[in-house]
mmCIF file of C-alpha atoms in Angstrom:
data_model
loop_
_atom_site.group_PDB
_atom_site.id
_atom_site.type_symbol
_atom_site.label_atom_id
_atom_site.label_comp_id
_atom_site.label_asym_id
_atom_site.label_seq_id
_atom_site.Cartn_x
_atom_site.Cartn_y
_atom_site.Cartn_z
ATOM 1 C CA MET Q 1 52.081 37.823 60.849
ATOM 2 C CA GLN Q 2 53.023 38.841 57.295
ATOM 3 C CA ASN Q 3 56.749 38.966 57.766
ATOM 4 C CA LYS Q 4 57.672 35.364 58.331
ATOM 5 C CA ILE Q 5 59.401 32.837 56.110
ATOM 6 C CA ILE Q 6 58.809 29.148 56.881
ATOM 7 C CA GLU Q 7 60.405 26.756 54.419
ATOM 8 C CA ILE Q 8 61.773 23.279 53.864
ATOM 9 C CA VAL Q 9 64.213 23.295 50.969
ATOM 10 C CA ASP Q 10 66.757 21.049 49.258
ATOM 11 C CA SER Q 11 69.663 23.413 49.820
ATOM 12 C CA ILE Q 12 70.255 26.612 51.762
ATOM 13 C CA ASN Q 13 71.843 29.772 50.391
ATOM 14 C CA THR Q 14 73.038 31.551 53.528
ATOM 15 C CA SER Q 15 73.657 34.837 51.698
ATOM 16 C CA GLN Q 16 69.898 35.406 51.237
ATOM 17 C CA VAL Q 17 69.100 35.782 54.904
ATOM 18 C CA PHE Q 18 70.258 39.373 55.442
ATOM 19 C CA SER Q 19 67.924 40.788 52.805
ATOM 20 C CA GLU Q 20 65.124 38.505 53.965
ATOM 21 C CA LEU Q 21 65.277 39.819 57.549
ATOM 22 C CA SER Q 22 66.365 43.380 56.829
ATOM 23 C CA ASP Q 23 63.691 45.870 57.791
ATOM 24 C CA ALA Q 24 63.419 49.650 58.177
ATOM 25 C CA GLN Q 25 61.953 49.337 61.680
ATOM 26 C CA SER Q 26 64.746 47.039 62.880
ATOM 27 C CA GLY Q 27 68.000 48.013 64.505
ATOM 28 C CA GLY Q 28 69.279 44.467 64.664
ATOM 29 C CA ILE Q 29 69.179 41.054 62.999
ATOM 30 C CA CYS Q 30 70.196 37.854 64.745
ATOM 31 C CA VAL Q 31 70.740 34.643 62.757
ATOM 32 C CA PHE Q 32 71.687 31.100 63.702
ATOM 33 C CA ILE Q 33 73.005 28.749 61.008
ATOM 34 C CA GLY Q 34 73.287 25.056 61.821
ATOM 35 C CA THR Q 35 75.959 23.202 59.830
ATOM 36 C CA VAL Q 36 77.305 19.664 59.418
ATOM 37 C CA ARG Q 37 80.115 18.983 61.903
ATOM 38 C CA GLU Q 38 82.844 16.524 60.975
ATOM 39 C CA PHE Q 39 83.143 14.688 64.295
ATOM 40 C CA THR Q 40 80.505 13.223 66.613
ATOM 41 C CA GLN Q 41 81.999 11.889 69.837
ATOM 42 C CA GLY Q 42 85.352 11.414 68.153
ATOM 43 C CA GLU Q 43 84.000 9.559 65.126
ATOM 44 C CA ALA Q 44 84.336 11.003 61.634
ATOM 45 C CA VAL Q 45 81.004 11.700 59.946
ATOM 46 C CA VAL Q 46 80.858 11.121 56.190
ATOM 47 C CA SER Q 47 77.485 12.760 55.603
ATOM 48 C CA LEU Q 48 74.102 13.480 57.138
ATOM 49 C CA GLU Q 49 70.766 12.629 55.623
ATOM 50 C CA PHE Q 50 67.708 14.630 56.644
ATOM 51 C CA GLU Q 51 64.172 13.382 56.199
ATOM 52 C CA THR Q 52 60.915 15.124 57.104
ATOM 53 C CA TYR Q 53 57.158 14.757 57.383
ATOM 54 C CA LYS Q 54 56.870 17.981 55.452
ATOM 55 C CA LYS Q 55 53.237 18.882 55.979
ATOM 56 C CA MET Q 56 53.524 18.537 59.743
ATOM 57 C CA ALA Q 57 57.012 20.063 59.925
ATOM 58 C CA LEU Q 58 55.811 23.260 58.225
ATOM 59 C CA LYS Q 59 52.895 23.492 60.673
ATOM 60 C CA GLU Q 60 55.178 23.023 63.683
ATOM 61 C CA MET Q 61 57.697 25.549 62.330
ATOM 62 C CA ASP Q 62 54.885 28.037 61.827
ATOM 63 C CA LYS Q 63 53.702 27.546 65.428
ATOM 64 C CA ILE Q 64 57.226 28.275 66.698
ATOM 65 C CA ALA Q 65 57.462 31.461 64.613
ATOM 66 C CA VAL Q 66 54.072 32.648 65.884
ATOM 67 C CA GLU Q 67 55.028 31.869 69.501
ATOM 68 C CA ALA Q 68 58.259 33.850 69.094
ATOM 69 C CA THR Q 69 56.393 36.888 67.795
ATOM 70 C CA GLU Q 70 54.037 36.653 70.774
ATOM 71 C CA LYS Q 71 56.932 36.520 73.243
ATOM 72 C CA TRP Q 72 59.123 39.217 71.687
ATOM 73 C CA ASN Q 73 58.572 42.310 69.605
ATOM 74 C CA LEU Q 74 59.907 41.069 66.248
ATOM 75 C CA ASN Q 75 59.607 42.560 62.791
ATOM 76 C CA LYS Q 76 60.620 39.566 60.663
ATOM 77 C CA VAL Q 77 61.213 35.892 61.405
ATOM 78 C CA ILE Q 78 62.707 33.088 59.337
ATOM 79 C CA ILE Q 79 62.861 29.333 59.892
ATOM 80 C CA ARG Q 80 64.311 27.423 56.938
ATOM 81 C CA HIS Q 81 65.475 23.800 57.100
ATOM 82 C CA ALA Q 82 67.176 21.721 54.424
ATOM 83 C CA VAL Q 83 66.505 18.041 53.722
ATOM 84 C CA GLY Q 84 68.346 15.364 51.755
ATOM 85 C CA LEU Q 85 72.020 14.434 51.759
ATOM 86 C CA LYS Q 86 74.393 16.961 53.373
ATOM 87 C CA VAL Q 87 78.181 16.879 53.715
ATOM 88 C CA ILE Q 88 80.671 18.461 56.134
ATOM 89 C CA GLU Q 89 80.200 22.245 56.498
ATOM 90 C CA ASP Q 90 76.908 22.331 54.564
ATOM 91 C CA PRO Q 91 74.320 24.643 56.138
ATOM 92 C CA VAL Q 92 71.258 22.615 57.187
ATOM 93 C CA VAL Q 93 69.134 25.124 59.070
ATOM 94 C CA VAL Q 94 68.785 28.901 59.230
ATOM 95 C CA VAL Q 95 66.673 30.651 61.857
ATOM 96 C CA GLY Q 96 66.635 34.342 62.649
ATOM 97 C CA ALA Q 97 64.706 37.436 63.547
ATOM 98 C CA SER Q 98 64.913 41.191 63.236
ATOM 99 C CA SER Q 99 63.756 43.633 65.884
ATOM 100 C CA ALA Q 100 64.005 47.287 66.885
ATOM 101 C CA HIS Q 101 66.531 46.487 69.644
ATOM 102 C CA ARG Q 102 68.974 43.597 69.875
ATOM 103 C CA ASP Q 103 67.740 41.833 73.031
ATOM 104 C CA ALA Q 104 64.520 40.675 71.366
ATOM 105 C CA CYS Q 105 66.168 39.155 68.298
ATOM 106 C CA PHE Q 106 68.983 37.502 70.307
ATOM 107 C CA GLU Q 107 66.527 35.801 72.644
ATOM 108 C CA ALA Q 108 64.090 34.904 69.859
ATOM 109 C CA CYS Q 109 66.840 33.353 67.740
ATOM 110 C CA ARG Q 110 67.791 30.925 70.511
ATOM 111 C CA TYR Q 111 64.122 30.109 71.111
ATOM 112 C CA LEU Q 112 63.578 29.372 67.405
ATOM 113 C CA ILE Q 113 66.386 26.808 67.131
ATOM 114 C CA ASP Q 114 65.810 25.219 70.565
ATOM 115 C CA SER Q 115 62.090 24.749 69.858
ATOM 116 C CA LEU Q 116 62.727 23.425 66.356
ATOM 117 C CA LYS Q 117 64.959 20.709 67.782
ATOM 118 C CA GLU Q 118 62.255 19.651 70.229
ATOM 119 C CA THR Q 119 59.104 19.437 68.137
ATOM 120 C CA VAL Q 120 59.607 19.693 64.371
ATOM 121 C CA PRO Q 121 59.350 16.279 62.664
ATOM 122 C CA ILE Q 122 62.706 16.221 60.918
ATOM 123 C CA TRP Q 123 65.091 13.294 61.323
ATOM 124 C CA LYS Q 124 68.823 13.153 60.836
ATOM 125 C CA LYS Q 125 70.812 10.036 60.011
ATOM 126 C CA GLU Q 126 74.559 10.223 60.582
ATOM 127 C CA ARG Q 127 76.611 8.168 58.149
ATOM 128 C CA PHE Q 128 80.018 7.081 59.387
ATOM 129 C CA GLU Q 129 82.546 4.903 57.527
ATOM 130 C CA ASN Q 130 81.061 1.645 58.850
ATOM 131 C CA LYS Q 131 77.630 2.459 60.214
ATOM 132 C CA GLN Q 132 74.562 4.699 60.059
ATOM 133 C CA VAL Q 133 72.772 6.087 63.109
ATOM 134 C CA TRP Q 134 69.437 7.909 63.489
ATOM 135 C CA VAL Q 135 70.394 10.742 65.856
ATOM 136 C CA SER Q 136 68.670 10.777 69.296
ATOM 137 C CA ALA Q 137 66.582 7.702 68.477
ATOM 138 C CA HIS Q 138 67.933 5.719 71.433
ATOM 139 C CA PRO Q 139 68.674 6.867 74.995
ATOM 140 C CA MET G 1 43.963 2.240 58.076
ATOM 141 C CA ASN G 2 47.297 3.469 56.734
ATOM 142 C CA ILE G 3 50.034 4.622 59.079
ATOM 143 C CA LEU G 4 52.875 6.770 57.720
ATOM 144 C CA LEU G 5 56.363 5.921 58.977
ATOM 145 C CA PHE G 6 59.420 8.168 59.112
ATOM 146 C CA GLY G 7 63.052 8.004 60.199
ATOM 147 C CA ILE G 8 63.924 5.019 62.347
ATOM 148 C CA ALA G 9 60.258 3.902 62.382
ATOM 149 C CA LYS G 10 60.559 3.226 58.656
ATOM 150 C CA ASP G 11 63.738 1.197 59.231
ATOM 151 C CA ILE G 12 62.183 -0.828 62.076
ATOM 152 C CA VAL G 13 59.134 -1.823 60.023
ATOM 153 C CA GLY G 14 61.078 -2.093 56.759
ATOM 154 C CA GLN G 15 58.585 -0.047 54.752
ATOM 155 C CA SER G 16 57.266 3.521 54.648
ATOM 156 C CA GLN G 17 53.650 2.647 55.561
ATOM 157 C CA LEU G 18 51.893 0.197 57.822
ATOM 158 C CA TYR G 19 48.398 -1.059 57.078
ATOM 159 C CA PHE G 20 45.703 -2.228 59.509
ATOM 160 C CA SER G 21 42.517 -3.657 58.005
ATOM 161 C CA GLU G 22 39.320 -2.010 59.285
ATOM 162 C CA GLY G 23 37.477 -3.762 62.110
ATOM 163 C CA GLU G 24 39.001 -5.614 65.041
ATOM 164 C CA ASP G 25 42.549 -5.292 63.776
ATOM 165 C CA ALA G 26 42.495 -1.489 63.541
ATOM 166 C CA PRO G 27 43.524 0.438 66.686
ATOM 167 C CA SER G 28 40.799 2.813 67.894
ATOM 168 C CA THR G 29 42.993 5.201 69.888
ATOM 169 C CA VAL G 30 46.536 6.585 69.801
ATOM 170 C CA LEU G 31 47.434 4.473 72.853
ATOM 171 C CA GLU G 32 46.172 1.287 71.169
ATOM 172 C CA LEU G 33 48.214 2.068 68.083
ATOM 173 C CA LYS G 34 51.352 2.549 70.193
ATOM 174 C CA LYS G 35 50.721 -0.775 71.956
ATOM 175 C CA LYS G 36 50.047 -2.638 68.704
ATOM 176 C CA ILE G 37 53.157 -1.467 66.926
ATOM 177 C CA SER G 38 55.329 -2.050 70.018
ATOM 178 C CA GLU G 39 54.014 -5.621 70.312
ATOM 179 C CA LYS G 40 54.519 -6.341 66.636
ATOM 180 C CA TYR G 41 57.896 -4.553 66.442
ATOM 181 C CA PRO G 42 59.582 -4.626 69.894
ATOM 182 C CA GLU G 43 62.359 -2.314 68.625
ATOM 183 C CA PHE G 44 59.902 0.567 69.168
ATOM 184 C CA ARG G 45 60.200 -0.027 72.937
ATOM 185 C CA LYS G 46 63.901 0.864 72.805
ATOM 186 C CA LEU G 47 63.332 4.355 71.392
ATOM 187 C CA THR G 48 63.800 7.506 73.484
ATOM 188 C CA SER G 49 60.181 8.475 72.749
ATOM 189 C CA LEU G 50 57.310 7.513 70.500
ATOM 190 C CA ALA G 51 54.669 9.993 69.365
ATOM 191 C CA ILE G 52 51.707 9.720 67.025
ATOM 192 C CA ALA G 53 50.420 12.481 64.769
ATOM 193 C CA VAL G 54 46.796 12.610 63.664
ATOM 194 C CA ASN G 55 46.088 14.883 60.699
ATOM 195 C CA SER G 56 49.622 16.280 61.057
ATOM 196 C CA GLU G 57 49.268 17.353 64.697
ATOM 197 C CA TYR G 58 50.774 15.634 67.751
ATOM 198 C CA ALA G 59 48.004 13.554 69.339
ATOM 199 C CA GLU G 60 47.691 12.476 72.973
ATOM 200 C CA ASP G 61 47.045 8.844 73.950
ATOM 201 C CA HIS G 62 43.264 9.219 74.357
ATOM 202 C CA VAL G 63 42.650 10.638 70.842
ATOM 203 C CA SER G 64 40.492 8.320 68.693
ATOM 204 C CA LEU G 65 41.557 7.146 65.255
ATOM 205 C CA ASN G 66 39.471 6.829 62.117
ATOM 206 C CA GLY G 67 40.328 5.223 58.805
ATOM 207 C CA PHE G 68 40.118 8.567 57.027
ATOM 208 C CA ASP G 69 42.575 10.331 59.377
ATOM 209 C CA GLU G 70 46.147 10.849 58.254
ATOM 210 C CA ILE G 71 48.093 9.000 60.934
ATOM 211 C CA ALA G 72 51.868 8.992 61.352
ATOM 212 C CA VAL G 73 54.411 7.483 63.723
ATOM 213 C CA ILE G 74 56.816 10.171 64.969
ATOM 214 C CA PRO G 75 60.036 8.712 66.417
ATOM 215 C CA PRO G 76 62.430 11.027 68.348
ATOM 216 C CA VAL G 77 63.013 14.109 66.187
ATOM 217 C CA SER G 78 66.542 15.311 65.417
ATOM 218 C CA GLY G 79 66.339 18.357 63.188
ATOM 219 C CA GLY G 80 68.733 21.288 63.315
#
């Protein structure tokens, strides 16, 4: 598919995404933006650090975008993830899709972020005042 | 044979790559690699999951390993 954007970047500009997904054949655009939350289970987070195996992450992100376009009738798809040090309220991931009717892009958007969290080799370390934790590493 | 390490795998081993000399020491399959690193670094046993990528694709336990493959340890992912 021509109309897909798959990227790993240092920082995300959320104002780009409308023009990136906007499309004459589309009647709707659905976007999910993941951001840094201040509290995890009551503990104050200072920052998050994201690391990736970039070559593999881009391949896995591409697979997810292709799967989404096979499941739904989408015109444009974006999956963009940031890496490096992020602080409270920073955007860390943007996924979205545009489609002729809203059902397709709503459902695809959820699929894009849920799949990304399952398979894409990106790791997040939460830094608190007194400790650092790799998220989901331990049961 | 060089093994790339990321996330908590890098912290457990204390470096970003692990080296096995060719021959008896080198694991010949994904499963053998998992066993070797878990024996040498028992902290790997405590992880939620442990996957191996060969040439930047997830590889099942039976997949064979060669010195020229790009091999990586993939601890539980946490993007998004």
